Short mmCIF file of C-alpha atoms in Angstrom, two decimals:
data_model
loop_
_atom_site.label_atom_id
_atom_site.label_comp_id
_atom_site.label_asym_id
_atom_site.label_seq_id
_atom_site.Cartn_x
_atom_site.Cartn_y
_atom_site.Cartn_z
CA MET W 265 -9.52 -6.84 -33.54
CA LYS W 266 -11.88 -8.97 -31.39
CA LYS W 267 -9.02 -10.88 -29.88
CA PHE W 268 -7.17 -7.60 -29.05
CA VAL W 269 -10.24 -6.05 -27.46
CA ALA W 270 -10.81 -9.37 -25.51
CA VAL W 271 -7.22 -9.46 -24.26
CA LEU W 272 -7.39 -5.72 -23.28
CA MET W 273 -10.68 -6.05 -21.54
CA SER W 274 -9.60 -9.08 -19.61
CA ALA W 275 -6.41 -7.30 -18.47
CA THR W 276 -8.41 -4.31 -17.44
CA MET W 277 -10.80 -6.50 -15.35
CA LEU W 278 -7.94 -8.26 -13.61
CA CYS W 279 -6.15 -5.16 -12.85
CA SER W 280 -9.25 -3.71 -11.35
CA LEU W 281 -9.66 -6.79 -9.04
CA ALA W 282 -6.00 -6.12 -8.10
CA LEU W 283 -6.72 -2.47 -6.98
CA PHE W 284 -8.81 -3.98 -4.06
CA ALA W 285 -5.76 -5.78 -2.70
CA SER W 286 -4.93 -2.95 -0.13
CA CYS W 287 -6.99 -4.53 2.42
CA SER W 288 -6.14 -13.04 4.38
CA ASP W 289 -5.32 -15.66 4.15
CA ASP W 290 -7.53 -18.05 6.15
CA ASN W 291 -6.94 -20.78 3.50
CA GLY W 292 -3.10 -20.87 3.56
CA ASN W 293 -0.56 -19.19 1.20
CA ILE W 294 -2.59 -19.09 -1.98
CA GLY W 295 -0.13 -16.91 -3.51
CA LYS W 296 2.84 -19.18 -3.01
CA MET W 297 4.10 -21.27 -6.08
CA ASP W 298 5.68 -24.57 -5.72
CA GLY W 299 9.06 -24.89 -7.06
CA ASN W 300 12.81 -25.41 -6.45
CA PHE W 301 13.79 -21.96 -5.22
CA ASP W 302 16.63 -22.89 -2.75
CA ALA W 303 19.47 -21.20 -4.47
CA GLU W 304 19.60 -17.53 -5.50
CA ALA W 305 19.93 -17.16 -9.21
CA THR W 306 23.21 -15.94 -10.71
CA ASP W 307 23.22 -12.89 -13.09
CA GLU W 308 23.64 -15.31 -15.96
CA GLU W 309 20.66 -17.34 -14.95
CA LEU W 310 18.57 -14.21 -14.50
CA ALA W 311 19.57 -12.86 -17.77
CA GLU W 312 18.53 -16.06 -19.48
CA ALA W 313 15.22 -16.02 -17.74
CA LEU W 314 14.43 -12.39 -18.70
CA THR W 315 15.36 -13.15 -22.29
CA GLN W 316 12.91 -16.22 -22.26
CA MET W 317 10.12 -13.86 -20.86
CA GLN W 318 10.93 -11.11 -23.27
CA SER W 319 10.89 -13.46 -26.27
CA ALA W 320 7.62 -14.96 -25.12
CA ILE W 321 5.93 -11.45 -24.91
CA SER W 322 7.45 -10.09 -28.16
CA GLY W 323 7.00 -13.21 -30.07
CA GLY W 324 3.44 -13.51 -29.18
CA THR W 325 3.40 -16.83 -27.55
CA ILE W 326 2.45 -15.72 -24.06
CA LEU W 327 -1.31 -16.37 -24.71
CA GLY W 328 -0.79 -19.26 -26.95
CA ASP W 329 -1.30 -19.38 -30.84
CA THR W 330 -3.82 -16.60 -31.20
CA ASP W 331 -3.70 -16.89 -34.92
CA SER W 332 -5.28 -20.41 -34.69
CA GLN W 333 -8.85 -20.59 -35.64
CA ASP W 334 -9.84 -22.63 -32.52
CA TRP W 335 -7.72 -20.39 -30.26
CA SER W 336 -8.98 -19.92 -26.67
CA PHE W 337 -7.42 -18.91 -23.42
CA GLY W 338 -8.77 -18.59 -19.85
CA PHE W 339 -7.66 -16.96 -16.55
CA GLU W 340 -8.57 -17.90 -13.00
CA ALA W 341 -7.84 -15.19 -10.42
CA ARG W 342 -8.21 -15.27 -6.50
CA MET W 343 -7.21 -13.15 -3.59
CA ASP W 344 -7.58 -13.39 0.17
CA PHE W 345 -6.11 -10.59 2.17
CA ASP W 346 -6.46 -9.47 5.90
CA PHE W 347 -5.67 -5.97 6.98
CA GLY W 348 -5.46 -5.03 10.72
CA MET W 349 -4.52 -1.76 12.27
CA THR W 350 -4.44 -0.40 15.90
CA VAL W 351 -4.00 3.28 16.50
CA THR W 352 -2.82 4.43 19.79
CA GLY W 353 -3.03 8.07 20.74
CA ALA W 354 -3.90 10.54 23.44
CA GLY W 355 -7.61 9.81 22.86
CA GLY W 356 -7.25 6.09 23.54
CA THR W 357 -6.94 3.02 21.15
CA GLU W 358 -8.82 2.32 17.99
CA THR W 359 -8.82 -0.63 15.74
CA VAL W 360 -9.72 -1.56 12.15
CA ASN W 361 -10.06 -4.85 10.57
CA ILE W 362 -10.85 -5.71 7.04
CA ASP W 363 -11.06 -9.03 5.30
CA LEU W 364 -11.10 -9.10 1.50
CA GLY W 365 -11.74 -12.06 -0.82
CA ALA W 366 -12.23 -12.23 -4.52
CA GLY W 367 -12.28 -14.95 -7.24
CA TYR W 368 -12.83 -14.66 -10.92
CA GLN W 369 -12.67 -16.96 -13.92
CA LEU W 370 -12.51 -15.62 -17.55
CA ALA W 371 -12.57 -17.22 -20.91
CA LEU W 372 -11.32 -15.68 -24.06
CA ASP W 373 -11.82 -16.96 -27.64
CA ASP W 374 -12.55 -15.80 -31.13
CA GLU W 375 -16.13 -14.89 -30.12
CA GLY W 376 -15.03 -12.56 -27.33
CA MET W 377 -15.00 -13.21 -23.72
CA LYS W 378 -17.04 -14.23 -20.75
CA GLY W 379 -16.25 -14.00 -17.08
CA ALA W 380 -17.80 -14.85 -13.62
CA GLY W 381 -16.73 -14.42 -9.93
CA ASN W 382 -17.37 -12.56 -6.72
CA LEU W 383 -16.04 -9.99 -4.33
CA SER W 384 -16.56 -10.30 -0.45
CA LEU W 385 -15.40 -7.43 1.83
CA SER W 386 -16.12 -7.54 5.60
CA GLY W 387 -14.82 -5.48 8.37
CA ASN W 388 -15.25 -3.55 11.58
CA ASP W 389 -13.67 -0.84 13.52
CA THR W 390 -13.96 0.60 17.03
CA ASN W 391 -16.60 3.22 16.39
CA GLN W 392 -18.50 2.31 13.23
CA THR W 393 -21.05 -0.31 12.23
CA ASN W 394 -19.63 -3.56 10.78
CA ILE W 395 -19.51 -3.73 6.97
CA ASP W 396 -20.34 -6.99 5.05
CA TYR W 397 -20.45 -7.13 1.27
CA ASP W 398 -20.75 -10.13 -1.04
CA ILE W 399 -20.97 -8.93 -4.72
CA GLY W 400 -21.49 -11.11 -7.84
CA LEU W 401 -19.24 -10.11 -10.69
CA TYR W 402 -19.80 -11.03 -14.32
CA ASN W 403 -18.71 -9.62 -17.71
CA ASP W 404 -18.90 -10.10 -21.47
CA VAL W 405 -17.18 -8.19 -24.15
CA ASP W 406 -19.57 -5.19 -23.63
CA TYR W 407 -20.40 -4.93 -20.15
CA MET W 408 -19.36 -5.65 -16.48
CA TYR W 409 -22.23 -6.86 -14.47
CA PHE W 410 -22.66 -6.43 -10.69
CA ASP W 411 -25.15 -8.41 -8.51
CA MET W 412 -25.33 -6.54 -5.17
CA SER W 413 -28.70 -8.02 -4.20
CA SER W 414 -27.24 -9.54 -0.98
CA VAL W 415 -26.84 -5.91 0.44
CA ALA W 416 -29.53 -4.03 -1.37
CA GLU W 417 -32.93 -5.18 -2.96
CA ASN W 418 -32.95 -5.31 -6.72
CA ALA W 419 -29.38 -3.94 -6.97
CA LYS W 420 -28.42 -5.74 -10.12
CA PHE W 421 -26.83 -3.47 -12.77
CA LYS W 422 -24.40 -3.34 -15.59
CA ILE W 423 -21.71 -0.77 -16.65
CA SER W 424 -20.08 -0.66 -20.03
CA TRP W 425 -16.40 -0.94 -20.52
CA ASP W 426 -16.18 2.58 -21.84
CA THR W 427 -17.75 4.08 -18.69
CA LEU W 428 -15.48 1.97 -16.42
CA LEU W 429 -12.45 3.05 -18.37
CA ASP W 430 -13.51 6.77 -18.22
CA ALA W 431 -14.06 6.62 -14.57
CA ALA W 432 -10.59 4.92 -14.18
CA ASP W 433 -9.08 7.63 -16.26
CA SER W 434 -10.71 10.34 -14.16
CA VAL W 435 -8.83 9.23 -11.19
CA GLY W 436 -5.63 8.35 -13.03
CA THR W 437 -2.50 10.29 -13.49
CA PRO W 438 -2.99 13.60 -15.28
CA GLY W 439 -1.26 13.97 -18.58
CA ALA W 440 -0.64 10.20 -18.88
CA VAL W 441 0.74 9.43 -22.35
CA LEU W 442 -0.60 6.52 -24.25
CA PRO W 443 1.73 4.30 -26.03
CA ASP W 444 2.30 5.00 -29.71
CA THR W 445 0.54 2.33 -31.74
CA THR W 446 1.74 3.49 -35.15
CA GLU W 447 4.20 1.44 -37.16
CA PRO W 448 7.78 1.91 -36.10
CA THR W 449 10.02 3.63 -38.55
CA MET W 450 12.87 1.66 -40.16
CA SER W 451 16.18 1.91 -38.63
CA ALA W 452 19.22 3.52 -40.24
CA ALA W 453 20.75 0.12 -40.58
CA ALA W 454 17.58 -1.23 -42.47
CA ASP W 455 17.77 1.86 -44.80
CA THR W 456 21.23 0.96 -45.71
CA GLY W 457 20.23 -2.69 -46.22
CA SER W 458 22.61 -3.99 -43.50
CA GLU W 459 20.54 -6.87 -42.00
CA SER W 460 23.27 -8.16 -39.85
CA ASP W 461 24.08 -4.76 -38.36
CA SER W 462 20.46 -4.28 -37.55
CA ASP W 463 20.14 -7.58 -35.82
CA GLN W 464 23.19 -6.86 -33.81
CA GLN W 465 21.83 -3.47 -32.87
CA THR W 466 18.68 -5.21 -31.67
CA ASP W 467 20.53 -7.86 -29.58
CA THR W 468 22.64 -5.15 -28.00
CA ALA W 469 19.52 -3.13 -27.01
CA VAL W 470 17.88 -6.13 -25.45
CA SER W 471 21.04 -7.16 -23.59
CA ALA W 472 21.31 -3.52 -22.22
CA ASP W 473 17.68 -3.54 -21.03
CA ILE W 474 18.24 -6.91 -19.27
CA ALA W 475 21.53 -5.61 -17.65
CA GLU W 476 19.74 -2.58 -16.37
CA ILE W 477 16.91 -4.71 -14.95
CA ILE W 478 19.48 -6.91 -13.12
CA ALA W 479 21.45 -4.05 -11.76
CA GLY W 480 18.22 -2.40 -10.61
CA LEU W 481 17.00 -5.49 -8.76
CA LYS W 482 20.32 -5.88 -6.93
CA GLU W 483 20.42 -2.16 -6.06
CA MET W 484 17.02 -2.38 -4.47
CA GLY W 485 17.95 -5.43 -2.40
CA CYS W 486 15.75 -7.95 -4.19
CA LYS W 487 16.67 -11.56 -4.52
CA VAL W 488 15.62 -13.87 -7.45
CA TYR W 489 15.28 -17.60 -7.56
CA ILE W 490 14.67 -19.70 -10.78
CA ASP W 491 13.36 -23.13 -11.43
CA ASP W 492 13.65 -24.00 -15.10
CA ALA W 493 13.19 -27.87 -14.65
CA ASP W 494 9.82 -27.66 -16.36
CA GLY W 495 9.17 -24.39 -18.25
CA LEU W 496 10.12 -21.37 -16.35
CA LYS W 497 9.33 -20.43 -12.73
CA VAL W 498 10.66 -17.10 -11.22
CA LYS W 499 10.44 -16.00 -7.68
CA LEU W 500 11.29 -12.40 -6.70
CA SER W 501 11.71 -11.70 -2.96
CA VAL W 502 11.45 -8.16 -1.88
CA SER W 503 13.21 -7.14 1.22
CA GLU W 504 12.88 -4.63 4.05
CA ASN W 505 15.73 -2.57 2.58
CA THR W 506 13.84 -2.34 -0.60
CA VAL W 507 10.92 -0.64 1.22
CA ASP W 508 13.46 1.71 3.00
CA MET W 509 15.07 2.60 -0.48
CA ILE W 510 11.59 3.26 -1.91
CA LEU W 511 10.42 5.52 0.90
CA ALA W 512 13.78 7.55 0.69
CA ALA W 513 13.38 7.94 -3.01
CA LEU W 514 9.79 9.05 -3.15
CA SER W 515 10.30 12.63 -1.96
CA ALA W 516 12.46 14.61 0.36
CA GLU W 517 9.47 15.00 2.80
CA LEU W 518 9.49 11.19 3.30
CA GLN W 519 13.16 11.05 4.00
CA GLY W 520 13.72 9.77 7.55
CA ILE W 521 10.38 7.95 7.89
CA SER W 522 12.01 4.54 7.63
CA GLU W 523 13.50 5.34 10.97
CA LEU W 524 9.99 5.50 12.38
CA ILE W 525 8.95 2.17 10.90
CA GLU W 526 9.82 -1.18 12.55
CA PHE W 527 9.03 -4.55 11.09
CA SER W 528 8.35 -7.43 13.19
CA ALA W 529 7.66 -9.68 10.19
CA PHE W 530 8.27 -9.05 6.51
CA LYS W 531 7.52 -11.26 3.58
CA CYS W 532 6.73 -10.16 0.04
CA ASP W 533 7.37 -12.83 -2.56
CA LEU W 534 6.18 -12.42 -6.25
CA TYR W 535 6.03 -15.26 -8.70
CA PHE W 536 5.84 -15.75 -12.35
CA ALA W 537 5.54 -19.08 -14.53
CA MET W 538 5.27 -19.90 -18.06
CA THR W 539 5.45 -23.20 -20.04
CA ALA W 540 8.46 -24.53 -21.99
CA GLU W 541 6.51 -23.21 -24.98
CA GLY W 542 6.47 -19.60 -23.65
CA VAL W 543 2.76 -19.69 -22.78
CA PHE W 544 1.73 -17.83 -19.50
CA SER W 545 1.06 -20.18 -16.63
CA GLN W 546 0.82 -18.20 -13.42
CA ILE W 547 1.53 -14.86 -11.58
CA SER W 548 1.09 -14.58 -7.86
CA ALA W 549 1.99 -12.82 -4.73
CA ASP W 550 2.44 -14.04 -1.09
CA ILE W 551 2.64 -11.28 1.46
CA ASP W 552 2.88 -11.24 5.34
CA ILE W 553 3.90 -7.85 6.82
CA ASP W 554 3.72 -6.85 10.39
CA MET W 555 4.96 -3.26 11.17
CA SER W 556 4.64 -0.39 13.56
CA LEU W 557 4.85 3.26 12.75
CA ASP W 558 5.66 5.71 15.67
CA LEU W 559 4.39 9.12 14.95
CA SER W 560 3.91 10.03 18.61
CA GLY W 561 6.67 12.58 18.27
CA LEU W 562 4.52 14.47 15.84
CA GLY W 563 1.50 14.25 18.18
CA VAL W 564 -0.31 11.81 15.88
CA GLY W 565 0.21 8.52 17.85
CA SER W 566 1.48 5.05 16.93
CA TYR W 567 0.27 2.62 14.39
CA ASP W 568 0.53 -1.29 14.60
CA ILE W 569 -0.27 -2.69 11.19
CA ASP W 570 -0.75 -6.33 10.07
CA PHE W 571 -1.16 -6.92 6.32
CA SER W 572 -1.25 -10.62 5.12
CA GLY W 573 -2.59 -12.82 2.37
CA GLY W 574 -2.02 -13.89 -1.15
CA MET W 575 -3.34 -13.70 -4.70
CA TYR W 576 -2.82 -15.37 -8.13
CA VAL W 577 -3.73 -15.28 -11.65
CA LYS W 578 -3.51 -18.66 -13.36
CA ALA W 579 -4.19 -20.01 -16.86
CA TYR W 580 -7.66 -21.73 -16.84
CA SER W 581 -9.16 -24.03 -19.40
CA GLY W 582 -12.46 -24.86 -17.85
CA GLU W 583 -15.97 -23.58 -18.35
CA VAL W 584 -17.34 -20.24 -17.16
CA GLU W 585 -20.94 -20.18 -15.87
CA VAL W 586 -22.91 -16.90 -15.84
CA PRO W 587 -26.53 -16.25 -14.60
CA ASP W 588 -29.26 -16.48 -17.13
CA ASP W 589 -30.70 -13.17 -16.04
CA LEU W 590 -27.92 -10.83 -17.17
CA ALA W 591 -30.06 -9.26 -19.99
CA SER W 592 -32.36 -7.91 -17.15
CA TYR W 593 -29.49 -6.00 -15.29
CA ILE W 594 -30.20 -2.16 -15.50
CA GLU W 595 -27.49 -0.18 -17.27
CA GLN W 596 -25.75 2.59 -15.43
CA THR W 597 -24.12 5.51 -17.04
CA GLU W 598 -21.91 6.18 -14.12
CA VAL W 599 -20.30 4.18 -11.39
CA PRO W 600 -22.64 4.14 -8.49
CA SER W 601 -21.66 4.30 -4.81
CA LEU W 602 -21.92 1.11 -2.73
CA PRO W 603 -25.29 0.67 -1.02
CA SER W 604 -25.33 0.37 2.84
CA PRO W 605 -24.55 -3.14 3.88
CA VAL W 606 -26.98 -5.43 5.65
CA ASN W 607 -26.24 -5.52 9.42
#
């Protein structure tokens, strides 16, 4: 149970960091993964890669041998993003610039988990005061700790995971259905004792799922590249056509909006890697998008948007250092608002 809770909490923490990625990449393409991605993968190569990934997840090897007494695993996450927007309308021109950086290291073992990192957020716009946040982030199996003393005096507090999950649920999708964690019922083939038929049905289902994924990627204009020389590395490139298809499929109200959008640069590459033993190695994203949105016909104005940067989550085997004073952090029973930044 401790292992399950640790893995669940670490995934929640990393997903929470990822939510900030709407806001660069001053240090190069940190989300880019090295590998031989020269040739686009064939359907057969993609099917084999997806089968390996599915086997690693369903077989429980993705986080290593979690049944081992000395099992441990770690993650290192980092992101650097820049967001810039210029709005031109009848009232003149306004600009917004945001720089987001975050880093985190987290270690999991039989005892639970421990994490440490930081989040920095800075920016400015035409009419408002500059913002500048540098927040220390830490966690254990019970709490997430926040050190905001750089922007407010004595602003060190902790929030339980239950409180954070409740807050996330309150802004989530209403009526979301949780996965069924009960034991699966036996199949009809198993009831009849036909083991070979059951195995054949399972293989067929897996093949059907993979075939559907491949067809969906091709339909959406995505390209996949695979390097299996040492373990498995997969690169997924999303195209401008994919964005157009997504916009058209969202709702009837958005149909035709793609005609108002013009890209001067578009790169969105997603990567996944695992070892030859099926153990997770890295997931990352490398993004560079320059676009304009012309809504002048609606009397709104035009928007020039620049969004670039990268992020990664890698396997990590080093130590995680946390402050000695975490016990003194004041517990909050609800998520507080950010204090005013220091000018």
